[in-house]
Structure formats: structure tokens, C-alpha cells
Tab-separated table of C-alpha atoms and ligand atoms in Angstrom:
chain	number	residue	atom	x	y	z
A	1	MET	CA	189.730	174.908	64.910
A	2	SER	CA	189.847	171.738	66.033
A	3	HIS	CA	191.926	169.334	67.936
A	4	ALA	CA	192.841	166.080	67.703
A	5	ALA	CA	195.007	163.448	69.261
A	6	LEU	CA	197.895	162.684	66.992
A	7	LEU	CA	200.030	159.242	67.740
A	8	THR	CA	203.324	160.629	65.669
A	9	ALA	CA	204.915	157.654	66.879
A	10	PRO	CA	204.604	154.455	69.235
A	11	ARG	CA	203.468	156.179	73.283
A	12	ARG	CA	203.956	159.224	71.581
A	13	LEU	CA	200.440	161.458	71.938
A	14	GLU	CA	200.064	165.100	70.521
A	15	LEU	CA	197.445	167.117	70.784
A	16	VAL	CA	197.379	169.399	67.365
A	17	THR	CA	195.028	171.433	65.374
A	18	ARG	CA	193.118	170.967	62.303
A	19	PRO	CA	191.083	172.842	60.265
A	20	GLN	CA	186.928	171.925	61.225
A	21	PRO	CA	185.938	169.093	59.011
A	22	VAL	CA	183.124	170.175	56.517
A	23	ALA	CA	179.998	167.989	55.882
A	24	GLY	CA	180.174	167.031	51.900
A	25	PRO	CA	177.452	165.669	50.241
A	26	GLY	CA	175.661	163.080	52.656
A	27	GLU	CA	177.754	163.496	55.751
A	28	ALA	CA	178.034	165.371	59.051
A	29	VAL	CA	180.178	166.600	61.323
A	30	VAL	CA	180.243	165.198	64.181
A	31	ARG	CA	180.908	167.327	68.298
A	32	VAL	CA	182.569	164.236	69.562
A	33	ALA	CA	181.074	163.804	73.172
A	34	ALA	CA	183.003	160.632	74.150
A	35	THR	CA	185.716	157.826	72.907
A	36	ALA	CA	185.931	154.584	75.096
A	37	VAL	CA	189.823	153.542	74.719
A	38	CYS	CA	189.468	149.568	73.887
A	39	HIS	CA	192.618	146.945	73.785
A	40	THR	CA	192.489	148.010	69.863
A	41	ASP	CA	194.028	151.105	70.506
A	42	LEU	CA	196.484	149.908	73.136
A	43	GLU	CA	197.546	147.615	70.530
A	44	ILE	CA	197.929	150.782	68.511
A	45	TYR	CA	199.157	152.441	70.973
A	46	THR	CA	202.557	150.446	71.552
A	47	GLY	CA	203.010	150.004	67.912
A	48	ARG	CA	201.994	145.728	68.573
A	49	HIS	CA	199.212	146.588	66.113
A	50	PRO	CA	200.356	145.452	62.575
A	51	GLY	CA	199.524	147.067	59.987
A	52	VAL	CA	198.931	150.504	61.250
A	53	ARG	CA	200.335	153.778	59.717
A	54	LEU	CA	201.367	156.670	62.056
A	55	PRO	CA	201.084	159.188	62.136
A	56	ARG	CA	196.669	158.345	63.753
A	57	VAL	CA	194.213	159.972	65.394
A	58	MET	CA	193.207	156.189	66.632
A	59	GLY	CA	189.148	156.587	68.569
A	60	HIS	CA	186.729	154.186	66.981
A	61	GLU	CA	184.140	153.534	70.297
A	62	ALA	CA	182.633	157.111	69.954
A	63	THR	CA	179.482	158.849	70.860
A	64	GLY	CA	179.159	162.465	70.201
A	65	VAL	CA	176.365	165.499	68.901
A	66	VAL	CA	175.583	166.180	65.558
A	67	GLU	CA	176.487	169.542	64.555
A	68	ALA	CA	176.465	170.368	60.881
A	69	VAL	CA	174.874	168.234	57.991
A	70	GLY	CA	175.979	168.540	54.421
A	71	PRO	CA	173.555	168.117	51.475
A	72	GLY	CA	171.180	165.318	50.947
A	73	VAL	CA	171.015	163.942	54.899
A	74	GLY	CA	167.535	163.453	55.482
A	75	ARG	CA	167.383	161.282	58.991
A	76	LEU	CA	170.281	163.114	60.933
A	77	ARG	CA	169.803	166.676	62.200
A	78	PRO	CA	172.057	169.440	64.012
A	79	GLY	CA	171.638	168.788	68.026
A	80	GLN	CA	170.774	164.763	67.550
A	81	ARG	CA	173.187	162.959	70.004
A	82	VAL	CA	174.395	159.916	67.809
A	83	ILE	CA	177.028	156.940	68.344
A	84	LEU	CA	179.076	156.185	65.499
A	85	ASN	CA	179.738	152.797	63.399
A	86	PRO	CA	183.611	152.326	63.381
A	87	VAL	CA	183.177	149.859	60.529
A	88	ILE	CA	183.704	151.328	57.201
A	89	ALA	CA	182.947	149.621	54.101
A	90	CYS	CA	183.278	150.454	50.120
A	91	GLY	CA	179.866	148.993	49.635
A	92	ALA	CA	181.115	147.680	46.379
A	93	CYS	CA	183.132	145.044	46.910
A	94	ASP	CA	182.471	141.430	46.601
A	95	CYS	CA	182.025	141.301	50.494
A	96	CYS	CA	180.107	144.329	50.727
A	97	ALA	CA	178.554	142.610	47.943
A	98	ARG	CA	177.049	139.544	50.408
A	99	GLY	CA	176.320	141.561	53.187
A	100	ARG	CA	179.645	141.571	54.622
A	101	GLY	CA	181.140	145.512	55.297
A	102	ASN	CA	182.475	144.370	58.172
A	103	LEU	CA	185.230	142.040	55.806
A	104	CYS	CA	185.150	145.076	53.369
A	105	ARG	CA	188.107	144.247	51.166
A	106	ASP	CA	188.471	148.506	50.819
A	107	GLY	CA	187.408	148.749	54.478
A	108	GLY	CA	188.570	149.356	57.544
A	109	LEU	CA	188.080	150.225	61.427
A	110	PHE	CA	187.507	154.240	61.677
A	111	GLY	CA	190.634	155.310	63.981
A	112	ARG	CA	192.874	152.589	62.698
A	113	GLU	CA	192.672	152.343	59.191
A	114	MET	CA	191.648	155.838	59.116
A	115	ASP	CA	191.369	158.774	61.814
A	116	GLY	CA	189.342	158.296	64.190
A	117	SER	CA	187.479	159.775	67.049
A	118	LEU	CA	190.413	161.407	69.434
A	119	ALA	CA	188.720	164.488	67.858
A	120	GLU	CA	186.680	167.346	68.292
A	121	HIS	CA	185.225	166.926	65.655
A	122	VAL	CA	185.041	164.270	62.781
A	123	VAL	CA	183.231	164.008	59.857
A	124	LEU	CA	181.242	160.651	58.136
A	125	PRO	CA	178.179	159.721	56.179
A	126	GLU	CA	174.752	159.515	58.113
A	127	ARG	CA	174.749	155.648	57.246
A	128	TYR	CA	177.845	155.168	60.037
A	129	LEU	CA	175.557	157.688	62.706
A	130	TYR	CA	173.100	155.734	64.691
A	131	PRO	CA	170.643	158.105	66.855
A	132	LEU	CA	170.537	158.151	70.314
A	133	PRO	CA	167.977	158.437	73.168
A	134	GLU	CA	168.009	161.338	74.709
A	135	HIS	CA	168.459	159.551	78.652
A	136	LEU	CA	171.159	157.503	77.437
A	137	SER	CA	174.907	159.696	79.047
A	138	LEU	CA	176.958	159.807	75.975
A	139	PRO	CA	179.895	158.510	77.662
A	140	VAL	CA	178.593	155.101	79.079
A	141	ALA	CA	176.872	155.014	75.773
A	142	THR	CA	179.956	154.320	74.170
A	143	LEU	CA	179.732	150.764	75.687
A	144	ILE	CA	177.674	150.083	72.865
A	145	GLU	CA	179.750	149.729	70.209
A	146	THR	CA	181.409	146.730	72.461
A	147	LEU	CA	177.955	145.521	73.085
A	148	ALA	CA	177.133	145.202	68.980
A	149	THR	CA	180.558	143.702	68.352
A	150	VAL	CA	179.424	140.798	71.099
A	151	ARG	CA	175.858	140.295	69.767
A	152	HIS	CA	177.500	140.124	66.427
A	153	ALA	CA	179.704	136.983	67.472
A	154	GLN	CA	177.504	135.470	69.412
A	155	THR	CA	174.388	135.835	66.347
A	156	ARG	CA	177.535	134.101	64.031
A	157	ALA	CA	177.380	131.040	66.348
A	158	GLY	CA	174.001	131.318	67.709
A	159	VAL	CA	174.328	131.196	70.933
A	160	GLY	CA	170.913	129.881	72.333
A	161	PRO	CA	168.332	128.950	74.792
A	162	GLY	CA	169.491	125.997	77.468
A	163	GLU	CA	173.264	125.646	76.013
A	164	SER	CA	176.084	125.761	78.310
A	165	VAL	CA	178.185	128.593	77.983
A	166	VAL	CA	182.072	129.338	79.162
A	167	VAL	CA	183.355	133.318	79.046
A	168	LEU	CA	187.433	133.098	79.849
A	169	GLY	CA	187.835	136.627	80.197
A	170	GLN	CA	185.665	139.436	82.210
A	171	GLY	CA	186.744	142.489	80.440
A	172	ALA	CA	184.122	144.953	79.376
A	173	ALA	CA	183.309	142.549	76.284
A	174	GLY	CA	183.700	139.627	78.647
A	175	LEU	CA	181.051	140.851	80.566
A	176	LEU	CA	178.701	141.712	78.044
A	177	HIS	CA	179.671	138.664	76.856
A	178	THR	CA	177.992	136.963	80.324
A	179	GLN	CA	175.006	139.112	79.928
A	180	LEU	CA	173.766	138.387	76.484
A	181	ALA	CA	174.552	134.792	77.023
A	182	LYS	CA	172.399	134.478	80.019
A	183	ARG	CA	169.336	137.491	77.564
A	184	ALA	CA	169.450	133.915	75.212
A	185	GLY	CA	168.329	132.072	77.380
A	186	ALA	CA	171.910	130.018	77.887
A	187	GLY	CA	172.416	128.260	80.986
A	188	PRO	CA	174.614	127.894	82.953
A	189	VAL	CA	177.171	131.022	81.785
A	190	VAL	CA	179.942	130.204	83.390
A	191	ALA	CA	182.324	133.140	83.969
A	192	VAL	CA	186.072	132.916	83.988
A	193	SER	CA	188.599	135.261	85.404
A	194	ARG	CA	191.529	136.061	87.624
A	195	SER	CA	190.238	139.290	88.986
A	196	PRO	CA	188.185	138.519	92.123
A	197	ALA	CA	186.999	142.116	91.071
A	198	LYS	CA	185.680	141.232	87.763
A	199	LEU	CA	184.256	138.057	88.806
A	200	ALA	CA	182.061	140.642	91.315
A	201	LEU	CA	180.865	141.804	88.514
A	202	ALA	CA	179.934	138.869	86.714
A	203	ARG	CA	177.786	137.666	89.943
A	204	ARG	CA	176.044	141.571	89.323
A	205	MET	CA	175.875	140.460	85.279
A	206	LYS	CA	174.245	137.175	86.142
A	207	ALA	CA	176.664	134.507	85.488
A	208	ASP	CA	175.131	131.720	86.622
A	209	GLU	CA	178.677	130.366	88.076
A	210	VAL	CA	182.330	132.327	88.819
A	211	VAL	CA	185.913	130.870	88.366
A	212	ASP	CA	188.993	132.040	89.582
A	213	ALA	CA	191.260	130.631	87.194
A	214	SER	CA	194.187	131.557	89.478
A	215	ARG	CA	192.723	129.405	92.276
A	216	GLN	CA	191.320	126.927	90.535
A	217	ASP	CA	191.917	124.326	87.123
A	218	PRO	CA	189.237	126.165	84.696
A	219	VAL	CA	189.051	123.239	82.846
A	220	ALA	CA	188.119	120.928	86.271
A	221	ALA	CA	185.432	123.801	87.146
A	222	VAL	CA	183.314	124.112	83.818
A	223	ARG	CA	183.393	119.779	83.993
A	224	GLU	CA	181.631	120.288	87.600
A	225	ALA	CA	179.478	123.108	86.032
A	226	THR	CA	178.502	120.574	83.259
A	227	GLY	CA	177.608	118.168	85.145
A	228	GLY	CA	180.565	116.342	83.511
A	229	ARG	CA	179.307	116.383	79.995
A	230	GLY	CA	181.942	120.113	78.654
A	231	ALA	CA	180.572	122.877	77.476
A	232	ASP	CA	178.255	123.897	74.306
A	233	VAL	CA	179.973	126.976	73.476
A	234	VAL	CA	183.352	128.357	74.760
A	235	ILE	CA	183.620	131.988	74.305
A	236	ASP	CA	187.285	133.242	74.471
A	237	ALA	CA	186.969	137.353	75.376
A	238	ALA	CA	190.525	136.911	77.029
A	239	GLY	CA	192.501	136.805	73.500
A	240	VAL	CA	195.694	134.702	75.645
A	241	PRO	CA	196.655	132.317	73.365
A	242	SER	CA	197.981	129.730	75.991
A	243	LEU	CA	194.138	129.158	76.791
A	244	LEU	CA	192.917	128.299	73.248
A	245	GLY	CA	193.891	124.502	74.590
A	246	PRO	CA	192.497	124.467	77.332
A	247	ALA	CA	189.345	126.154	75.409
A	248	LEU	CA	189.194	123.039	73.389
A	249	GLU	CA	189.238	120.741	76.663
A	250	MET	CA	186.474	122.311	78.176
A	251	LEU	CA	183.917	121.844	75.116
A	252	THR	CA	181.283	119.219	74.862
A	253	PRO	CA	181.551	117.211	71.924
A	254	GLY	CA	180.164	118.978	68.850
A	255	GLY	CA	180.584	122.364	70.845
A	256	LYS	CA	181.064	125.502	69.460
A	257	LEU	CA	184.600	128.047	70.238
A	258	ILE	CA	183.935	131.614	69.667
A	259	VAL	CA	187.204	133.367	69.396
A	260	TYR	CA	186.367	137.213	69.982
A	261	GLY	CA	189.634	138.080	72.045
A	262	ILE	CA	192.438	139.762	69.396
A	263	SER	CA	195.780	138.250	69.482
A	264	HIS	CA	198.240	138.351	67.079
A	265	HIS	CA	200.353	135.734	69.594
A	266	ARG	CA	201.036	132.585	68.484
A	267	VAL	CA	199.575	129.887	70.028
A	268	PRO	CA	201.973	127.684	72.140
A	269	ASP	CA	201.855	123.423	72.372
A	270	PHE	CA	198.472	123.095	69.976
A	271	THR	CA	197.351	120.294	68.758
A	272	THR	CA	194.370	120.905	66.671
A	273	PHE	CA	193.053	116.534	67.451
A	274	PRO	CA	190.830	117.708	69.821
A	275	LEU	CA	188.856	119.518	66.723
A	276	TYR	CA	188.752	116.213	64.641
A	277	LEU	CA	188.094	114.070	67.921
A	278	LYS	CA	184.809	116.129	68.887
A	279	GLU	CA	184.090	117.698	65.576
A	280	LEU	CA	184.399	120.818	67.120
A	281	THR	CA	182.909	124.404	64.921
A	282	VAL	CA	185.399	127.268	65.518
A	283	TYR	CA	184.283	130.815	64.879
A	284	GLY	CA	185.928	133.890	64.074
A	285	SER	CA	184.685	137.036	64.507
A	286	ARG	CA	185.567	140.980	63.618
A	287	ALA	CA	183.601	143.851	64.726
A	288	LEU	CA	180.115	143.645	63.473
A	289	THR	CA	178.158	144.802	60.584
A	290	PRO	CA	174.768	147.156	60.959
A	291	GLU	CA	172.170	145.031	61.589
A	292	ASP	CA	174.208	144.681	65.386
A	293	PHE	CA	173.578	148.226	66.078
A	294	GLY	CA	169.903	148.713	66.737
A	295	PRO	CA	169.912	145.747	68.368
A	296	ALA	CA	172.458	146.819	71.030
A	297	ILE	CA	171.493	150.120	71.297
A	298	GLU	CA	167.789	148.848	72.224
A	299	LEU	CA	169.219	146.843	75.116
A	300	VAL	CA	171.109	149.636	76.626
A	301	ALA	CA	168.601	151.812	76.528
A	302	SER	CA	165.902	149.460	77.652
A	303	GLY	CA	168.138	148.918	80.441
A	304	VAL	CA	168.321	145.221	79.258
A	305	VAL	CA	172.394	144.701	79.558
A	306	ASP	CA	173.612	146.477	82.362
A	307	VAL	CA	176.535	148.675	81.357
A	308	GLU	CA	176.903	150.314	84.884
A	309	GLY	CA	180.159	150.604	86.344
A	310	PHE	CA	182.086	149.598	82.729
A	311	ILE	CA	183.756	153.005	83.149
A	312	THR	CA	187.385	152.438	85.102
A	313	GLY	CA	188.317	156.861	84.608
A	314	THR	CA	187.373	159.686	82.652
A	315	TYR	CA	189.843	161.485	81.129
A	316	PRO	CA	189.403	164.887	79.405
A	317	LEU	CA	191.030	164.796	75.431
A	318	ASP	CA	193.826	166.981	76.796
A	319	ARG	CA	195.087	164.323	79.244
A	320	VAL	CA	194.893	161.857	76.680
A	321	ALA	CA	198.547	160.622	76.852
A	322	ALA	CA	197.978	160.495	80.574
A	323	ALA	CA	194.823	157.714	79.839
A	324	PHE	CA	197.243	155.808	77.855
A	325	GLU	CA	200.065	155.498	80.046
A	326	ASP	CA	197.629	154.652	83.070
A	327	TYR	CA	195.895	152.282	80.485
A	328	GLU	CA	199.570	150.729	79.708
A	329	ARG	CA	200.839	150.415	83.428
A	330	ALA	CA	197.484	148.305	84.799
A	331	PRO	CA	195.611	146.212	81.743
A	332	GLY	CA	193.681	143.914	83.285
A	333	SER	CA	192.315	146.359	86.499
A	334	ILE	CA	190.723	148.825	83.559
A	335	LEU	CA	187.453	148.144	81.674
A	336	ARG	CA	187.481	151.008	79.773
A	337	LEU	CA	189.254	154.786	80.106
A	338	VAL	CA	186.843	156.852	78.231
A	339	ILE	CA	187.951	160.006	76.731
A	340	VAL	CA	185.862	163.056	76.973
A	341	SER	CA	185.132	166.549	75.544
A	342	PRO	CA	183.938	169.800	76.744
A	343	ALA	CA	180.427	170.063	75.727
B	1	ZN	ZN1	187.024	149.026	70.427
B	2	ZN	ZN1	183.910	146.819	50.527
């Protein structure tokens, strides 16, 4: 038998026992080692995420060890350490045919549209599992999924050398955006947050400038940091609707806005006029594609991207309810909580 954390109603998590999954043709059973909990999970947990049907096992940022493989599996073997790609796609619809499986009409996110990894075991087709190097810690390696989504967003907008980049919000994803923009040769990279602790981390991530939005006007600070020109790229990693107006204001003529942070809330006092006036480009970004995974693994495995200090707390699977209670109490001071299963 196998345990799983089932969300039966908003804020009600129950540990249930299910039959251990069996690997069908082309599939592998993974013993889950670690699942990082992110803002999407918090939205599902509190019932704020539209379109999620309960009961549901959450969890999409997960690593583990292959326990069994089904017939026809060639790339994986039992005992192999893996990270899972939670973006499930049908492979047959028009979006999948265009290589955009993250927009699949029949797919979804593991742990949201289908049961996920807050469980002892999961079963997935082989193509969703990526081997991890032996030296990576499995809890820390869960951050690779977030990095893949960050890479996806920056690749879409083509963040490149010499561009000035502002990253609004320095949670786990924001800090990764800051690092990846630096890695792409962008500069100056300006990290904006209301949290001194996160800004200290952003400095460690090599941000050229940090702006404490609780004390400084971020628009004025960005103007100053860019010699009055405004930023070439603004990445909204905060998902706060009221920041959209200031984000457009920060941009230089011809600039690019990446809407990375997810929000279901209406945007107050918003006009599209700056889009016209400065001929701005807005990029939506959804999850990741398989092409983002290999590079994301390599960036973390080689130490080029620093993910130390991202795990704020660790909880065993049978204390998952406490983890979500703690997360809901102080979402702004938590980067990632990780749920671990006994080895
Ligand atoms: Zn997530
Ligand atoms: Zn599809």
C-alpha cells in the first residue's frame, strides 16, 4: 500500500492509503523523495484556484527514485534518481503538434488537473522523468522545476546580453529570474522586493541593484538605475495586480514585460495607453516545455545557478497539513517548504 495526502475540501488534508501503483507499458513507478510546495499549491489548498476539482492530491515540484519500470521502458532503471516534468500533454492536439505541449488542450498540471506527488508513489510515462546526477540532494533538486519555468519565460522574451532587467518579487522564482538574467549577460539586473531578507538573498544572487519597495519608489529607483532610460525588460514574479501599472511605467520605449507571476485578481486603475505609447510587448508564460528541463538540470548540477537557502522548512508527508498551515500564515516569508517521504 501507499500513502497520499488528499485534499478533500479547502484546507482539509487527509492522509489516505491507496494501492501501490503498477507501471504499465512505457511507464515507471517513482518512490517520491521530496515535493516542494509553491504558490499554486497554496491557491489550490485555500480553494482560491479556479477550476480545480476536489478531492485532489497536490504536488508538482517533485523528485524521487525509480522503483519499477513497465514493459518497453528503455531509458530508466530501478534505483535511478529522477525529477518529474509535471506538464502533462496529450501529444495529439494542435498545440502539442506545434511543439507547445504546455498549452495542450487535453493536458494539465500534475497535482492540479490530475493527482500529483504529495504521495509515497507516483506512476508516470517515462518521457516525464529526467535522470538527476548522484551528487544533487533530492529535496534541493525540486527547485529545478521552478528554474525550468523561469527559463521558459526568459527564453520566450529573449532576455539577453546588455539588457536592463527588473525582477519584481524575490520569492523562489524571482530569485531564480535574477540569477538567470545575470547568467544571460543582462545588466543592470534590478531586484525589487519589500522583504529585506529576500533582498539580501538577491544580492547573493548577484543582482546589480536591490530596491526595497517598502521604502523606495520602485519606478524612480529603476529610472535611476538605468540612467533615466527605463528598463528593457520587466519580469513580474510577484503576481500582484497593482504592480502591472508601475511595471509598464518602468519600461523603456520598445520594452518587454514578462507576466510570470500568476494572479486571478482584477487589475485596478489600469490603462493600455503605455502599451501604445511605448510600443511595449507583453509575454505570458505558462509552465515549461521539455526543452527547458535538460538545461535547468545542468544549471543546478553545475552550480551555475545557486539554489542554496531556498528551502525554508522541511516536513514529513504525515505532517503535510501543518506545512500548509504554516505556509498560509506567512507566505511572504517562505521561499519553499518541502515535503519529504522516508527513504
Ligand atoms: Zn509550482
Ligand atoms: Zn495536446
